[in-house]
CSV table of C-alpha atoms in Angstrom, one decimal:
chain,number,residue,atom,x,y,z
V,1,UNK,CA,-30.4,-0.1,25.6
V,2,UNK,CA,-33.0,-0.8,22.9
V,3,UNK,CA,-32.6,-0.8,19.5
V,4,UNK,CA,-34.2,2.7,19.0
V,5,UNK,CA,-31.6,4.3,21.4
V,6,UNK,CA,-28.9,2.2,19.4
V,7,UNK,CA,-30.2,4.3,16.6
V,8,UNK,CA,-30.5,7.2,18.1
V,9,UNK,CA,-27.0,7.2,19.4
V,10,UNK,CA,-25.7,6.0,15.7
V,11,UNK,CA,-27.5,8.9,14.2
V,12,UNK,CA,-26.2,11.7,16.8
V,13,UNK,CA,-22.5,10.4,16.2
V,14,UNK,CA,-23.2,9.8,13.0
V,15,UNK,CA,-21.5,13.6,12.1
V,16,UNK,CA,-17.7,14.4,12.0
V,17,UNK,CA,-18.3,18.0,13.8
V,18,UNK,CA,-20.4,16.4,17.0
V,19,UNK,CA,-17.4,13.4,17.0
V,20,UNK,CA,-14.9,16.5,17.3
V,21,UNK,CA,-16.7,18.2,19.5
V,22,UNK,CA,-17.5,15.3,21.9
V,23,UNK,CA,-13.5,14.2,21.7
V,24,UNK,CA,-12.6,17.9,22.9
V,25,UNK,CA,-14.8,18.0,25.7
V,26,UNK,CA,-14.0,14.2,26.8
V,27,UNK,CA,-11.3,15.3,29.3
V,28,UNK,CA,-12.2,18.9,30.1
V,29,UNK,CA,-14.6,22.3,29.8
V,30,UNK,CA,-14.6,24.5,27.0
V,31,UNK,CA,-17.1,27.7,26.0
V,32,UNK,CA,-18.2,27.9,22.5
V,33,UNK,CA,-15.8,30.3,21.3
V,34,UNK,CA,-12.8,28.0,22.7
V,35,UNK,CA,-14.5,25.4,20.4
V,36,UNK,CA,-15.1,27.7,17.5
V,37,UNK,CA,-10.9,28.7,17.9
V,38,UNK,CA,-9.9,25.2,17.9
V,39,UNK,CA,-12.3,23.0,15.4
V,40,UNK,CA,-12.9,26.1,12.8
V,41,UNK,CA,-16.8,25.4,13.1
V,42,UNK,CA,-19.0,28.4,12.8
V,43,UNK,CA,-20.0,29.4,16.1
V,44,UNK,CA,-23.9,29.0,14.9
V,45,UNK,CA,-22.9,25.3,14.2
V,46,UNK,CA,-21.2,24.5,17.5
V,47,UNK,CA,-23.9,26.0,18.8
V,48,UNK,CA,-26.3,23.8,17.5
V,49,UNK,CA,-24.9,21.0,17.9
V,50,UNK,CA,-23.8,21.4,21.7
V,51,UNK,CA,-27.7,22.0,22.0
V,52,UNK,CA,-28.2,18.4,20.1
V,53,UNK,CA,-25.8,16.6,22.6
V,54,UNK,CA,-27.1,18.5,25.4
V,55,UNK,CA,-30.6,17.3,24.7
V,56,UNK,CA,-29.7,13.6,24.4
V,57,UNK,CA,-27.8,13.7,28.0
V,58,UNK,CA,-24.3,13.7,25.8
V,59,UNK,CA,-23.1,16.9,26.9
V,60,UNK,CA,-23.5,19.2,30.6
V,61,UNK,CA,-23.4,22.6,30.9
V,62,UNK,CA,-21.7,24.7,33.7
V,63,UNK,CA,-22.5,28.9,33.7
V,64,UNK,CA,-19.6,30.9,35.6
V,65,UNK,CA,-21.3,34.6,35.3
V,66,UNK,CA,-21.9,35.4,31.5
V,67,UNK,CA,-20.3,32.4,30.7
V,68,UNK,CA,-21.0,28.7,30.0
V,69,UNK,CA,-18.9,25.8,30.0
V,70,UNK,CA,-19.3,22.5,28.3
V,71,UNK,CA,-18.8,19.3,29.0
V,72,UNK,CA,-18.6,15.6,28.4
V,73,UNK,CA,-21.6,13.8,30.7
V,74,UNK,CA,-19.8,10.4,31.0
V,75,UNK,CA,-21.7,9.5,34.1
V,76,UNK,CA,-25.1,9.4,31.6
V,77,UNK,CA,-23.0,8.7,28.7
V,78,UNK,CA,-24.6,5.4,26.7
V,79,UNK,CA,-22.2,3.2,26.4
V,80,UNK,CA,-22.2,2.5,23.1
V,81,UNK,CA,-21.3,6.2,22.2
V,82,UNK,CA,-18.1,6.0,25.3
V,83,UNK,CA,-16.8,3.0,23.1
V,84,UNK,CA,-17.5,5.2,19.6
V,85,UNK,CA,-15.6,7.9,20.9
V,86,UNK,CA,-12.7,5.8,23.0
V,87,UNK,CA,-12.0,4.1,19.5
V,88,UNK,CA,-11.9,7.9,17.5
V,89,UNK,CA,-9.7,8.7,20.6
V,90,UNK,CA,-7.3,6.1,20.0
V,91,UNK,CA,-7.6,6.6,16.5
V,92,UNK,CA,-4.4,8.5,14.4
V,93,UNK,CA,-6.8,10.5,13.2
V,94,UNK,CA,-5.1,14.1,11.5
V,95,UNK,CA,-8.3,16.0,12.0
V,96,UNK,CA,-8.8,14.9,15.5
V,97,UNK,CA,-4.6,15.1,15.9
V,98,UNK,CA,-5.2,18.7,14.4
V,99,UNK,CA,-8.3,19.6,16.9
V,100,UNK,CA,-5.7,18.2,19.6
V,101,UNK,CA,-2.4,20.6,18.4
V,102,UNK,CA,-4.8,23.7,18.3
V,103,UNK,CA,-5.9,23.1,22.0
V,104,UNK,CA,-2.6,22.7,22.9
V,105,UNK,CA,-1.5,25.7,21.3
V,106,UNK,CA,-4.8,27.8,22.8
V,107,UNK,CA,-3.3,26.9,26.4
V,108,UNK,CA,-0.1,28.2,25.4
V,109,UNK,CA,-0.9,31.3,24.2
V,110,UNK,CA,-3.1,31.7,26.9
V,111,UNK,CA,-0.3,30.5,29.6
V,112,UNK,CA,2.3,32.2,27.8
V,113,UNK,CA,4.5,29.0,27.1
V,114,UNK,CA,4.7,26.2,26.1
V,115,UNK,CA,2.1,23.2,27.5
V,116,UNK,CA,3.9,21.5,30.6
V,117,UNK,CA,2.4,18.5,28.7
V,118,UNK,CA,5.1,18.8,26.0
V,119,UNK,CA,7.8,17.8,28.1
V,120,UNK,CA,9.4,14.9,26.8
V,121,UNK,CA,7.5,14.7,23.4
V,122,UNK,CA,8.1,18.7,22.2
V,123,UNK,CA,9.4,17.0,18.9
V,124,UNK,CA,5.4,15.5,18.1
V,125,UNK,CA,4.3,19.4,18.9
V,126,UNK,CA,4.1,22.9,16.8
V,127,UNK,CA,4.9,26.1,18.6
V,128,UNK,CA,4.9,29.4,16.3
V,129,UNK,CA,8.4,29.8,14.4
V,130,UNK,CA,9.4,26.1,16.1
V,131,UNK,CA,9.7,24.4,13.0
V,132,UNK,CA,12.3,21.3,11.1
V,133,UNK,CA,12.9,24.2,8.9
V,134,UNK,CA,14.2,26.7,11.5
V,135,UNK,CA,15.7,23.7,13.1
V,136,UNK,CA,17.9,22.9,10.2
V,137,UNK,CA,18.7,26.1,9.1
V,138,UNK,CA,19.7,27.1,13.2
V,139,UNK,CA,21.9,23.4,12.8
V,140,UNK,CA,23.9,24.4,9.7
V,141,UNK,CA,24.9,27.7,11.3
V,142,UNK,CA,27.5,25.6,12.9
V,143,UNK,CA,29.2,24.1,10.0
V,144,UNK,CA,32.1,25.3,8.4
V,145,UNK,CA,32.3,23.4,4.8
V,146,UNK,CA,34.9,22.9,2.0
V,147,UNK,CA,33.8,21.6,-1.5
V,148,UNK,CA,30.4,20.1,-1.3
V,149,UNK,CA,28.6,17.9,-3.9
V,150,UNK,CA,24.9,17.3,-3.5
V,151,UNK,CA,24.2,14.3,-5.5
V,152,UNK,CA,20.3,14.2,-6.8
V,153,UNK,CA,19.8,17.6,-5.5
V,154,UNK,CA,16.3,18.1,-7.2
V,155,UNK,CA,15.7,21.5,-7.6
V,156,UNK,CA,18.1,22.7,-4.4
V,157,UNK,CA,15.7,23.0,-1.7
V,158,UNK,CA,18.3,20.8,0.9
V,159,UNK,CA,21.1,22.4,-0.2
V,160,UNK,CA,20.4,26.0,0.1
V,161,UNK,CA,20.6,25.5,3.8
V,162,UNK,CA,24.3,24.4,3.7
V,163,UNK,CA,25.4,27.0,0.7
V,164,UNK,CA,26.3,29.9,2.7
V,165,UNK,CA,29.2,27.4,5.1
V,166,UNK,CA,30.3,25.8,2.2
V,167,UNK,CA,33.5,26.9,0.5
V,168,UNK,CA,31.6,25.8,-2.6
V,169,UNK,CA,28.5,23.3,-3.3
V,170,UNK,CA,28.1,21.8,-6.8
V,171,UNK,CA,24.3,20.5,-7.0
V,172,UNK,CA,23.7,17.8,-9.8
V,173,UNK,CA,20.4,16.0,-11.2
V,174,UNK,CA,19.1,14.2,-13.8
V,175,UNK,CA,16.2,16.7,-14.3
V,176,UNK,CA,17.2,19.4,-16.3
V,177,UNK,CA,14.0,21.1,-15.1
V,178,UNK,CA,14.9,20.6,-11.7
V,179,UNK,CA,18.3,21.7,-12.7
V,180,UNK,CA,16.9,25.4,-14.1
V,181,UNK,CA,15.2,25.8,-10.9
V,182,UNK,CA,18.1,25.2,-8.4
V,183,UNK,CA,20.1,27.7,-10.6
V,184,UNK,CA,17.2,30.3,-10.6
V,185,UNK,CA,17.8,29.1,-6.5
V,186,UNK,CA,21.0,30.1,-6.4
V,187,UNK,CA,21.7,32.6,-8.8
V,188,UNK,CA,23.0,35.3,-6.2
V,189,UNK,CA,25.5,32.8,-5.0
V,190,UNK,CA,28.2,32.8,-7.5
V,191,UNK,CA,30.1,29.9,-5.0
V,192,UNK,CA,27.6,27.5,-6.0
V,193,UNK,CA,27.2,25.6,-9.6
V,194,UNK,CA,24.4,23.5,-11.0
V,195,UNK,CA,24.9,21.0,-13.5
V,196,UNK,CA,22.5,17.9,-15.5
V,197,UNK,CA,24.6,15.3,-14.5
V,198,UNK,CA,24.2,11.1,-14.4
V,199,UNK,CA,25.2,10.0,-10.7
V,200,UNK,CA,26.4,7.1,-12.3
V,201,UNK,CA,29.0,8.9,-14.5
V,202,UNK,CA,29.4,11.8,-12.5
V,203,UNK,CA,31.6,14.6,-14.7
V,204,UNK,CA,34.3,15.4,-11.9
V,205,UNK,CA,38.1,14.3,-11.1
V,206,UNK,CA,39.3,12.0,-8.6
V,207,UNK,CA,39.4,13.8,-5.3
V,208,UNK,CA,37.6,16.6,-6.3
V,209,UNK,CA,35.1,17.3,-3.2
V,210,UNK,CA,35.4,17.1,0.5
V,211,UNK,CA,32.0,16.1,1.5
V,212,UNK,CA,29.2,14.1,-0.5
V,213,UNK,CA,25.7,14.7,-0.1
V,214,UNK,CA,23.4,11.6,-1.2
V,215,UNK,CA,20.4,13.0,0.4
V,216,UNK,CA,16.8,10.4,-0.9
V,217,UNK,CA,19.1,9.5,-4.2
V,218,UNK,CA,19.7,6.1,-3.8
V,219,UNK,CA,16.5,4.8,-4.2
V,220,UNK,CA,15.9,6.5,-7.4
V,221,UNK,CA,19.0,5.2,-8.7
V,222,UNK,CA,19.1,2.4,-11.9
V,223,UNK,CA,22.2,1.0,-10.3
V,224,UNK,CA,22.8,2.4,-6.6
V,225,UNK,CA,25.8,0.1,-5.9
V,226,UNK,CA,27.4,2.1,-9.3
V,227,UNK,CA,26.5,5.2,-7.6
V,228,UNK,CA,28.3,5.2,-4.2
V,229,UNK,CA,31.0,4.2,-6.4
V,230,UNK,CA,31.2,7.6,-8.2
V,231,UNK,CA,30.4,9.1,-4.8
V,232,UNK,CA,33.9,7.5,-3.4
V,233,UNK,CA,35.5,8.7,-6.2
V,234,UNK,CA,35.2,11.8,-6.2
V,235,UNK,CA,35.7,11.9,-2.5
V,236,UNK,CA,39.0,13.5,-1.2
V,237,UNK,CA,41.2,11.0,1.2
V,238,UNK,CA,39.3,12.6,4.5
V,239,UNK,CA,35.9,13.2,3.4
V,240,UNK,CA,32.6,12.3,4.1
V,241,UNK,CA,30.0,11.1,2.4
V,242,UNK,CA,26.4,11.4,3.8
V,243,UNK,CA,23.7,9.2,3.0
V,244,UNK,CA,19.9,9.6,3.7
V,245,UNK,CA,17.2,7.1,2.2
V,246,UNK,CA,14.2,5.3,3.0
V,247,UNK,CA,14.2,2.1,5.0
V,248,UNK,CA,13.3,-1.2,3.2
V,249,UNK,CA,9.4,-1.4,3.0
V,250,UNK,CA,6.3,-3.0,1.5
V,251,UNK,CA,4.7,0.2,-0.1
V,252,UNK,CA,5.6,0.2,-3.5
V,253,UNK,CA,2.5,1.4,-4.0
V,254,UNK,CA,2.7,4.4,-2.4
V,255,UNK,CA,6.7,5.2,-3.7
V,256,UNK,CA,6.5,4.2,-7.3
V,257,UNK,CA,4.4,6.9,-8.4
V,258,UNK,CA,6.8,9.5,-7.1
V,259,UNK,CA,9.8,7.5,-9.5
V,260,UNK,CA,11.6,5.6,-7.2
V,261,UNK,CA,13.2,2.3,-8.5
V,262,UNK,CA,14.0,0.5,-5.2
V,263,UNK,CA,12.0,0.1,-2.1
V,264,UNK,CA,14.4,1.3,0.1
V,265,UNK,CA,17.5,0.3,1.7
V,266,UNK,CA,17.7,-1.9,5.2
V,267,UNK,CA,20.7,-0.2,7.3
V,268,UNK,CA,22.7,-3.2,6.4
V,269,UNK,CA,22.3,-2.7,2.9
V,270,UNK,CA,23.8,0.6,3.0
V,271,UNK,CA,26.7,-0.3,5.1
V,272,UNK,CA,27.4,-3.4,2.7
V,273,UNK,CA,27.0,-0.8,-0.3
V,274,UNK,CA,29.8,1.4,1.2
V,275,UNK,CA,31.8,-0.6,2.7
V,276,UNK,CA,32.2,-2.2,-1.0
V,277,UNK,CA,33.5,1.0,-2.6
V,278,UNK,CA,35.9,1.0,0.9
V,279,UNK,CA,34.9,3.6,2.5
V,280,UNK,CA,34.7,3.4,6.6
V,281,UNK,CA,31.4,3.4,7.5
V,282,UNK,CA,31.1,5.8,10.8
V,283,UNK,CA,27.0,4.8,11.2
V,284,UNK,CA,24.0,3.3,9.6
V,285,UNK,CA,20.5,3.5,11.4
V,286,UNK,CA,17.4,4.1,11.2
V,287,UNK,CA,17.1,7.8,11.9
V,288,UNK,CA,13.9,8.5,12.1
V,289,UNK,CA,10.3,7.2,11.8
V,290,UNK,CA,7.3,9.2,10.7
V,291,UNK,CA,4.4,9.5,12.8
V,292,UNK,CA,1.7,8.8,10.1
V,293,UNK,CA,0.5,5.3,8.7
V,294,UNK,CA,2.6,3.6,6.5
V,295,UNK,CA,5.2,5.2,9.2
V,296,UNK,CA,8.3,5.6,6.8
V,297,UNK,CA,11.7,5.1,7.9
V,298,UNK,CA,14.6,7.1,7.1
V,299,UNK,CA,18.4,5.8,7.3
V,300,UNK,CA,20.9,8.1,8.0
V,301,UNK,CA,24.4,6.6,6.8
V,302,UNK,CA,27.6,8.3,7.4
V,303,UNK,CA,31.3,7.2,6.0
V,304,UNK,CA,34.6,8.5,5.5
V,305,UNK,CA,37.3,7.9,3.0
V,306,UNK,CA,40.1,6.7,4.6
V,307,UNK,CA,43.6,8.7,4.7
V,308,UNK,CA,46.5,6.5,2.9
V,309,UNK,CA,49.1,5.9,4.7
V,310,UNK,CA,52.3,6.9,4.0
V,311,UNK,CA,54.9,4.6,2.3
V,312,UNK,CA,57.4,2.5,4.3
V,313,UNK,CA,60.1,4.4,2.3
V,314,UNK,CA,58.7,7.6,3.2
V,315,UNK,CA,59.1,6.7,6.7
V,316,UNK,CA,62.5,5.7,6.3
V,317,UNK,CA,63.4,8.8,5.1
């Protein structure tokens, strides 16, 4: 290839719509509208540029009656632009992953179902109504609660998902802003209370809840170690306490802006942690892993407070 087709190649790629458009039709044929549906391009646009690609040999055309359908040429495809467009494949591109979901989600409406290429990976997909949300809120249908206590609760968004199985749910946080908007949250639900409170000083009796929610608190904590210590304490003989925080990581410059103190907790940390205030740890893993770059992990830590036992002079008797 010489140097002006280099440049000529550069300068046709060298626009994020034609890179989109040339991704989409990489594997199979689409018309201009499925295009227009999918990238949000004004049809006059895709238009002209399917007219640019088809000029430089970058793109075939196919009529079927009225129709036409569009193509990749690979088989007169330079190779420089195949090994632009095989890296923006391979690339974790969102508006290229977007382009991707919409496709998907044109073939299902038009199949009526899902894509039989979601099997296996339907998690990594959006259907309509298939959300985490509907998920979680579907999930806590099943529980039947006691006393709950949602430790940094910010402004109640997680808990409001558990307060209608809970005998009652106490939210607490240091924000009193947050605070005023969890009990604007909940202020049709006279079962649950909102409170400023310190986690590390937390205002409640011994024994005084059945389950203990430490949902992303623990990293935000001056003194976590002090504050699965007022967790257990307020934990009935029985209960639980659930943990959720983010794995130990390197980007402190990503967290610190949003408050947090600690970069995150290893699995082992978090079992040491509780296992110090002795409660029996049930699991600590790494739950789950998001699917964008830094790719956050989140532990999920479960442990109970153990039943005492009963006296030898109990048993006796």
């Amino acid at each position: 290839m010489s140097l002006s087709e280099y440049i000529e190649t550069l300068n046709l790629l060298g626009d994020e719509s034609r890179i989109r458009l040339c991704v989409l039709l990489r594997e199979r044929e689409l018309r201009v509208t499925d295009l227009v549906r999918v990238t949000g391009i004004a049809q006059s646009r895709v238009s002209t540029h399917l007219g640019r690609l088809r000029e430089a040999g970058f793109v075939r055309d196919r009529r079927q009656g009225p129709q036409s359908f569009y193509a990749l040429a690979l088989d007169t495809l330079p190779g420089t632009a195949k090994a632009l467009l095989d890296e923006a494949t391979k690339s974790p591109d969102p508006t290229l992953e977007g382009d991707q979901r919409r496709l998907l989600e044109l073939d299902a409406e038009r199949r009526g179902g899902l894509p039989e290429s979601f099997a296996g990976e339907m998690e990594r997909h959006y259907s309509p109504g298939r959300t985490w949300q509907s998920l979680a809120v579907g999930i806590a249908a099943l529980l039947r609660l006691g006393d709950v206590l949602d430790v940094g609760s910010g402004d109640g968004a997680a808990a409001s998902a558990l307060a209608p199985y809970c005998r009652s749910l106490t939210c607490v946080d240091s924000s009193s802003r947050m605070i005023e908007a969890a009990r604007e949250r909940f202020s049709t639900q006279p079962h649950v209370h909102v409170q400023v409170a310190d986690v590390h000083a937390l205002p409640f009796g011994d024994a005084s809840f059945d389950s203990v929610l430490v949902f992303h608190t623990l990293t935000y904590a001056e003194d976590p170690p002090r504050a699965l210590e007022e967790c257990a304490r307020v934990l009935r003989p029985g209960g639980r306490v659930v943990v959720l925080s983010l794995d130990a990581h390197q980007q402190r410059e990503i967290t610190v802006p949003y408050g947090e103190r600690h970069p995150g907790f290893s699995p082992a940390d978090i079992r040491a942690m509780l296992t110090r205030v002795k409660l029996d740890v049930v699991a600590s893993e790494v739950a789950c892993r998001e699917t964008k770059k830094p790719h956050f992990q989140v532990v999920l830590a479960i442990a109970d407070k153990p039943t005492p036992c009963p006296s030898k002079s109990a048993k006796r008797g």
